[in-house]
CSV table of C-alpha atoms in Angstrom, one decimal:
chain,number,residue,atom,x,y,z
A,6,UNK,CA,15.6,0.3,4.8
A,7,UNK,CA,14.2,-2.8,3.9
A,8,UNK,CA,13.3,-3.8,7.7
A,9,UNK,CA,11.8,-0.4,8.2
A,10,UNK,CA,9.6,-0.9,5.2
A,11,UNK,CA,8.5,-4.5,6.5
A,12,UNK,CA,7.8,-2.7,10.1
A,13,UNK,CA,5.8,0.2,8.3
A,14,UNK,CA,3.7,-2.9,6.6
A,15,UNK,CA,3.1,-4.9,9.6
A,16,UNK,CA,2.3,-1.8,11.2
A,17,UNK,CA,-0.5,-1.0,8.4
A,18,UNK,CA,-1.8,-4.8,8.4
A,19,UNK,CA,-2.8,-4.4,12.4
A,20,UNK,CA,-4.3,-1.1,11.8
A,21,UNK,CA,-6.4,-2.3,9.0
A,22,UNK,CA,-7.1,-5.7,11.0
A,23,UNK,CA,-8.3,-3.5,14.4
A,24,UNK,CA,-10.3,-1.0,12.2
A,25,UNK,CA,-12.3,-4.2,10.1
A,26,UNK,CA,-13.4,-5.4,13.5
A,27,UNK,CA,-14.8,-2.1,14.9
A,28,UNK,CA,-16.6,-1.6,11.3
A,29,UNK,CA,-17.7,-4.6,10.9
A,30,UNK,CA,-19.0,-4.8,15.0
A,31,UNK,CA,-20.9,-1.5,14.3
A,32,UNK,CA,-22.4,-1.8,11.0
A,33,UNK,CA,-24.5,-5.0,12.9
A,34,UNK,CA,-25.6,-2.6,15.5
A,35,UNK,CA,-26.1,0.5,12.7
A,36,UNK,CA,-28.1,-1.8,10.6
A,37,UNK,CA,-30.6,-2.9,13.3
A,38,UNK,CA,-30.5,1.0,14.7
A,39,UNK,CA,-31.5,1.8,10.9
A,40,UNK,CA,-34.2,-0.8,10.7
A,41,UNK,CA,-35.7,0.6,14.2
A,42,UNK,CA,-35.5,4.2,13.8
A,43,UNK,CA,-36.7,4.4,10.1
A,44,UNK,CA,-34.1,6.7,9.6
A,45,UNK,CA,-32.8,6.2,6.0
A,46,UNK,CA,-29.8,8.5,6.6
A,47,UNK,CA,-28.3,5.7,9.3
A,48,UNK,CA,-29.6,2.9,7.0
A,49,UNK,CA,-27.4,5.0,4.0
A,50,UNK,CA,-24.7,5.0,6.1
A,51,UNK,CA,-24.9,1.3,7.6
A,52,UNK,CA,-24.6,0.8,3.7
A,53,UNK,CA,-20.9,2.2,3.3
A,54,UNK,CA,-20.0,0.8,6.5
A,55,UNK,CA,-20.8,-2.4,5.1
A,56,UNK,CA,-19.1,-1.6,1.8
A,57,UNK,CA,-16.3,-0.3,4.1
A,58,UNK,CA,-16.2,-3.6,6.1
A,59,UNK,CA,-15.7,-5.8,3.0
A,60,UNK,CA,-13.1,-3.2,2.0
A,61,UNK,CA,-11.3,-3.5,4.8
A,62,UNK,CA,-11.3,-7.0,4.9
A,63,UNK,CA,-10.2,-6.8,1.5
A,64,UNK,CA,-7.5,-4.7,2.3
A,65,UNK,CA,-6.5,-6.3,5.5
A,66,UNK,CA,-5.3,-9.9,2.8
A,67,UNK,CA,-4.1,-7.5,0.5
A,68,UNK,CA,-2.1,-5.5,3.0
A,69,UNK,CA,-0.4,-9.3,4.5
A,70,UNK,CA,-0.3,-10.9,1.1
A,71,UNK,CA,1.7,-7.3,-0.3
A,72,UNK,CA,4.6,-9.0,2.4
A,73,UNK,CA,5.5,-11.5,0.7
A,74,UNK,CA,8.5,-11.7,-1.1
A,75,UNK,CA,9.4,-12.0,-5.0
A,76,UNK,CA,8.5,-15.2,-7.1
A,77,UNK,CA,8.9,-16.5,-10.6
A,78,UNK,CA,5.5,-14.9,-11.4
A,79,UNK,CA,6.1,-11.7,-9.5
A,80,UNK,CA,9.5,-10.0,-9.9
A,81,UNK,CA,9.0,-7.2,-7.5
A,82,UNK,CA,6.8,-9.0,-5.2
A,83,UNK,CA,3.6,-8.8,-3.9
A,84,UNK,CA,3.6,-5.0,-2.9
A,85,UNK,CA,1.4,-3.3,-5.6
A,86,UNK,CA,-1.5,-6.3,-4.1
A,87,UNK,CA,-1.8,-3.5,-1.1
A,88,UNK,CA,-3.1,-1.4,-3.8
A,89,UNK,CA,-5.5,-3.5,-5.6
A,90,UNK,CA,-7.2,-3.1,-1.8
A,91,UNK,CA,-7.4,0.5,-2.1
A,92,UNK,CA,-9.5,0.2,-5.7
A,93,UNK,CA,-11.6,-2.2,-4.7
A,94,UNK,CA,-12.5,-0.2,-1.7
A,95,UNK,CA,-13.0,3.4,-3.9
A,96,UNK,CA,-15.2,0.7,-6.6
A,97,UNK,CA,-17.8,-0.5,-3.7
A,98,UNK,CA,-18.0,2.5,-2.0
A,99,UNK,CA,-19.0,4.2,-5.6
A,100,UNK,CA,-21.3,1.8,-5.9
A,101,UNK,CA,-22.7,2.0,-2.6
A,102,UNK,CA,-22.9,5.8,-2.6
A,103,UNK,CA,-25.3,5.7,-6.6
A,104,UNK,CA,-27.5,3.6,-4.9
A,105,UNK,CA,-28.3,5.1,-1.8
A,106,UNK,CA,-29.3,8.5,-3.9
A,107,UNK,CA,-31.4,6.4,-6.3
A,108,UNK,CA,-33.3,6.0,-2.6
A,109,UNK,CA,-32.9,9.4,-1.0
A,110,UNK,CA,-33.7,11.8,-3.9
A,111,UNK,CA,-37.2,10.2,-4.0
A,112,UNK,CA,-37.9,10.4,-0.4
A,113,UNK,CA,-36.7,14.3,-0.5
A,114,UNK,CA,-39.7,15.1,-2.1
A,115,UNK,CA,-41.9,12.0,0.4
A,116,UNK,CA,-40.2,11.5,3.7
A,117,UNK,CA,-41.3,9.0,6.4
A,118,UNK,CA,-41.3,10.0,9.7
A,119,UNK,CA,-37.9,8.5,11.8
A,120,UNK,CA,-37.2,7.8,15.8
A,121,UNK,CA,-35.6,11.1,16.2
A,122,UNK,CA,-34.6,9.7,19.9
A,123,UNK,CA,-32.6,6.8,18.3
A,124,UNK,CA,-30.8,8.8,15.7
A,125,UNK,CA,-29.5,10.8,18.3
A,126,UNK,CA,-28.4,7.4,20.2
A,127,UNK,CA,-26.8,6.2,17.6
A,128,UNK,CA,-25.0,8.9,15.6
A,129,UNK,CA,-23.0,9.6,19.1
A,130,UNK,CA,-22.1,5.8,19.8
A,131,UNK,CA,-20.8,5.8,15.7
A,132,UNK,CA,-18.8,9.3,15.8
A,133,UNK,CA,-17.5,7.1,19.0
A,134,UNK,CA,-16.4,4.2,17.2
A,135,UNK,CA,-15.6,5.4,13.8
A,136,UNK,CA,-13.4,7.9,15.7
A,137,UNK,CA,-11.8,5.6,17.6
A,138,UNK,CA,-11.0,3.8,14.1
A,139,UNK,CA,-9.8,7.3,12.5
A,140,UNK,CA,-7.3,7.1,15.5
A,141,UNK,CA,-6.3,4.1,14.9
A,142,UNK,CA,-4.9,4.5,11.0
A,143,UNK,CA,-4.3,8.3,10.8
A,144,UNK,CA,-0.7,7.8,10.9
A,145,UNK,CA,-0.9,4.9,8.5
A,146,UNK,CA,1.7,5.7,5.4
A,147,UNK,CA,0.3,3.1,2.7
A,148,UNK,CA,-2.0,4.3,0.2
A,149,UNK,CA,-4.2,1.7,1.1
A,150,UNK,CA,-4.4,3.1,4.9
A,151,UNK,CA,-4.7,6.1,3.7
A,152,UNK,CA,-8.2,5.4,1.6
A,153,UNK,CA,-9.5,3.1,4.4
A,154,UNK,CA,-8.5,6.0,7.2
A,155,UNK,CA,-10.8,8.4,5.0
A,156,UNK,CA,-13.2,6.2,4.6
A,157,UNK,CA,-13.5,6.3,8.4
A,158,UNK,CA,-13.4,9.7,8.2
A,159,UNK,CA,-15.7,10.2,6.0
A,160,UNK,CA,-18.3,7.8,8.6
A,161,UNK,CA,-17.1,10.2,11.6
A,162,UNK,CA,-18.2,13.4,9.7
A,163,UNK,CA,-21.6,11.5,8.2
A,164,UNK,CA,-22.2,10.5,12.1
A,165,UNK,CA,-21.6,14.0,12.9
A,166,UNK,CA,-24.0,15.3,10.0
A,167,UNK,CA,-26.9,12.9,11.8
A,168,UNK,CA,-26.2,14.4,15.4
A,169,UNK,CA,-27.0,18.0,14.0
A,170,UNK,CA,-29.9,16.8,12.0
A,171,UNK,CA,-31.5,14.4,14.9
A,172,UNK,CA,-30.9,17.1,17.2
A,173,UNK,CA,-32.5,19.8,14.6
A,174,UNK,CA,-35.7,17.6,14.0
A,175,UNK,CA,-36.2,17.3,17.5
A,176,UNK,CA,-36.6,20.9,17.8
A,177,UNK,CA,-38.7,21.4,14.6
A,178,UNK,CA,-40.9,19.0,12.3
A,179,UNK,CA,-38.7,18.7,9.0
A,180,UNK,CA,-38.4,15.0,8.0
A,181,UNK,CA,-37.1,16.0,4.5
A,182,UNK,CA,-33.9,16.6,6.9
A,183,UNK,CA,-33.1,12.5,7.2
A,184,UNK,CA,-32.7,11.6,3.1
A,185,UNK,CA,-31.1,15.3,2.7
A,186,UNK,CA,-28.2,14.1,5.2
A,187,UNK,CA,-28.2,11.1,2.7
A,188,UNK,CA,-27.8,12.6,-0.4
A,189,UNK,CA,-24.9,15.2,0.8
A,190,UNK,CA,-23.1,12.2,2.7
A,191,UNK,CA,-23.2,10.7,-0.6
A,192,UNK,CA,-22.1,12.9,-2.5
A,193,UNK,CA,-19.2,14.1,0.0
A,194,UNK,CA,-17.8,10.2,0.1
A,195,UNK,CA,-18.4,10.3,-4.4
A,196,UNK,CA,-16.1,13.5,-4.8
A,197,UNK,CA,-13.4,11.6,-2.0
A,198,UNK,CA,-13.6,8.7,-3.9
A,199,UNK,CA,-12.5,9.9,-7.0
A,200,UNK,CA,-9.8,11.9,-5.5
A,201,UNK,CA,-8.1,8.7,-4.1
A,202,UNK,CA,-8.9,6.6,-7.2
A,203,UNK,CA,-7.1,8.7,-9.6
A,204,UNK,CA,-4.1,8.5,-7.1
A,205,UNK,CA,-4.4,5.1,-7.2
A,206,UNK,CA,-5.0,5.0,-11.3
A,207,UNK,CA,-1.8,6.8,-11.3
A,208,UNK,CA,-0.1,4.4,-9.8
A,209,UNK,CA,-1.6,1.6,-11.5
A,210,UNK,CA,-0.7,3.6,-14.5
A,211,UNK,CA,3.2,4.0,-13.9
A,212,UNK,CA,2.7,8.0,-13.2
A,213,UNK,CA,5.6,9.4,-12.1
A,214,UNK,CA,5.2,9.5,-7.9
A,215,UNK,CA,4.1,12.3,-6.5
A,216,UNK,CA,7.7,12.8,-4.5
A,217,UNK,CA,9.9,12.0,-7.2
A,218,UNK,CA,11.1,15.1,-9.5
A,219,UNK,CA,12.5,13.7,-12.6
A,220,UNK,CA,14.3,17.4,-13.0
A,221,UNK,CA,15.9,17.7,-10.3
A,222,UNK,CA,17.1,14.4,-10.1
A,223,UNK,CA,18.7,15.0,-13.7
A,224,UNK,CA,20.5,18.2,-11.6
A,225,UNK,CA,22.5,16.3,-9.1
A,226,UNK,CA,23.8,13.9,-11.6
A,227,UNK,CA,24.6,16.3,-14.0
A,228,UNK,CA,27.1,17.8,-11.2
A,229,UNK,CA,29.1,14.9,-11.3
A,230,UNK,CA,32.1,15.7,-13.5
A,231,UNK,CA,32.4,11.9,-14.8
A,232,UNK,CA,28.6,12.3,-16.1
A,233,UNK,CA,28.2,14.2,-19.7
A,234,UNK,CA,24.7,12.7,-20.5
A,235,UNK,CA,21.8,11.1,-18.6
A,236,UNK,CA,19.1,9.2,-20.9
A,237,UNK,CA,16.2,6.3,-20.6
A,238,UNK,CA,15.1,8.0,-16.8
A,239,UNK,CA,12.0,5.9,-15.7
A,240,UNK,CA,10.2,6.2,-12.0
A,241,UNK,CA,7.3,4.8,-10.7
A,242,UNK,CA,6.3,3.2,-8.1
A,243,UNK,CA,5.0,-0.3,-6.5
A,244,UNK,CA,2.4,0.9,-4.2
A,245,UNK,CA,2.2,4.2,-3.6
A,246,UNK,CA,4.8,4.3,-0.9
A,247,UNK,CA,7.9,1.4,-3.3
A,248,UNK,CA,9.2,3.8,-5.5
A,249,UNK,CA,11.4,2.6,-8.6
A,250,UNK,CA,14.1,4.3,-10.6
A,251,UNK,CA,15.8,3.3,-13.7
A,252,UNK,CA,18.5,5.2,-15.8
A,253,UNK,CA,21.4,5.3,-18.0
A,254,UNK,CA,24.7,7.6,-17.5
A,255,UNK,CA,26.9,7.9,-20.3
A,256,UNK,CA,30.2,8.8,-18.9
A,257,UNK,CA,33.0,10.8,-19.9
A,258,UNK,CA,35.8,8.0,-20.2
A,259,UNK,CA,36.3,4.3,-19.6
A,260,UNK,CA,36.1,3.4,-16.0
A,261,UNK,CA,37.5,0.3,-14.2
A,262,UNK,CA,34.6,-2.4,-12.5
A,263,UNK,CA,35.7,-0.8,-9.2
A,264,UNK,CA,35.1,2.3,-10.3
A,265,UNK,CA,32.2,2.1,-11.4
A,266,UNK,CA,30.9,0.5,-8.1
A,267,UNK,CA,32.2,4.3,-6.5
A,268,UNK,CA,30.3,5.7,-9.1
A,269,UNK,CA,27.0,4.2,-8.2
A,270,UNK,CA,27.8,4.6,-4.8
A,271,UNK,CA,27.6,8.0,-5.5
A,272,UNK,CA,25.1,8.0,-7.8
A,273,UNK,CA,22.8,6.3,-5.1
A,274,UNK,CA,24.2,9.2,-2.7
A,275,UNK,CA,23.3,12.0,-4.4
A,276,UNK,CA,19.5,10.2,-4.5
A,277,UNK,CA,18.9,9.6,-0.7
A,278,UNK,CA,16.5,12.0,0.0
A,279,UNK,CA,14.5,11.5,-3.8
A,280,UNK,CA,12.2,9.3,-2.2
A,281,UNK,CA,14.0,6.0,-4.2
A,282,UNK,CA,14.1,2.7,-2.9
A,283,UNK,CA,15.1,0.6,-5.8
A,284,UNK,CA,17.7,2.0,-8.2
A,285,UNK,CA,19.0,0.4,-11.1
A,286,UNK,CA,22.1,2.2,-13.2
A,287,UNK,CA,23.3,1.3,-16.6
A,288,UNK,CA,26.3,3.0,-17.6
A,289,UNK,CA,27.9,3.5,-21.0
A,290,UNK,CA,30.8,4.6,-22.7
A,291,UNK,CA,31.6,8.2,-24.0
A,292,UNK,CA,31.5,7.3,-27.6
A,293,UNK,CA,28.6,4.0,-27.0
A,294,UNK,CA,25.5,4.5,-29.1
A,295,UNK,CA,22.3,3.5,-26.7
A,296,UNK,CA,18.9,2.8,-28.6
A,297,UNK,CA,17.2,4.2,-26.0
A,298,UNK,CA,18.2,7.6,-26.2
A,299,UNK,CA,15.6,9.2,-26.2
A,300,UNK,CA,13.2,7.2,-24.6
């Protein structure tokens, strides 16, 4: 399990790492495109994908830094550092996004004329690139993949939004049309952003993972016949994907070292498919009083 997980990081830091230099590569290109079109719709979204290329950069250290192992300081490691990525990426794209509207709203109601031509240009080369980067970490499993993947997204469907609208104002004078794509691209990344930072608040938090059932894990240890009480249940997890469980299990008589060791064999068993990596078992005594009852 533990090479797997290693893999599945790996994996996530050279998705990140390919995706931050296509971002980063285009955003140049967007940001002179913006400046020579006029268009503040590309110049809105040059502004995430710069956000998104510091996030990503961010993320991309977090991601290899989340591999190392566990230190004096750190018990568990480095892994919930993967995370921190994802926050700081939701906090600069929230950013971003406020003060792109403070721009657009105002030119809803003044717009400048754009290079219609050049829009057109450059919304396909980004639904291009950004789609190549979608590609690229759809299948990422880290939470922090996950927000940078629909970040890219995001980009893709924003790009998308410019090639109807440059092709629309081509056909018909309505420069209104270039801050309106602004202020909905805007407010679609705002609504996604606050769907991935409460996930990640959760975690943060010590919520209960999503996968983990607290129920019916007490229903496959109550089965066991040498269990008559389970108490002081904790899960959470590391980083969205490091998922930690703690409990006690009084048992029904006095049980030998060895076993025990069956017992937590079986225990561990029993909780293969509960989406638990780490599992640590306290057992107690039929007639042992635990202050932690009922915790």
């Amino acid at each position: 399990m533990g090479h797997n997980h290693d893999h599945s990081h790996n994996h996530s830091e050279g998705n990140i790492k390919v995706a931050f230099f296509l971002n980063l590569s285009f955003t140049i290109i967007e940001i002179i495109g913006g400046l020579y079109t006029n268009s503040l719709a590309i110049l809105s979204d040059a502004l995430h994908d710069l956000g998104d290329s510091l996030s990503l950069g961010l993320s991309w250290y977090f991601q290899k830094l989340s591999k190392k192992g566990r230190t004096k300081t750190f018990s568990y490691g480095y892994k919930r550092f993967s995370l921190l990525g994802a926050i700081i990426n939701s906090i600069v794209l929230v950013a971003g996004s406020i003060f792109i509207l403070t721009k657009a709203i105002p030119e809803l109601f003044n717009p400048e004329e754009t290079n219609v031509q050049g829009m057109l240009y450059l919304s396909i080369l980004g639904i291009v690139v950004n789609g190549a980067a979608v590609l690229k970490l759809r299948k990422g499993e880290s939470l922090n993949e996950k927000v940078v993947s629909l970040h890219l997204l995001e980009d893709v469907l924003g790009w998308v939004a410019v090639l109807i609208g440059s092709i629309v104002m081509m056909l018909v004078d309505a420069p209104f049309i270039d801050p309106l794509l602004s202020v909905l691209i805007s407010l679609f990344v705002l609504y996604n952003v606050y769907k991935n930072l409460k996930k990640s608040l959760l975690v943060i938090l010590q919520g209960i993972p999503e996968k983990v059932s607290i129920d019916d894990i007490r229903q496959k240890l109550k089965d066991m016949a040498e269990v008559i009480d389970i108490h002081d249940c904790h899960a959470w997890s590391m980083d969205g994907q490091y998922n930690i469980l703690t409990i006690h299990l009084q048992l029904d008589k006095d049980y030998k070292l060895s076993e025990q060791a069956r017992l937590k064999e079986t225990v561990r068993s029993k909780l293969k498919d509960e989406s638990i990596n780490h599992i640590t078992i306290e057992f107690e005594g039929q007639d042992e009083h635990c202050g932690l009852q009922d915790c």
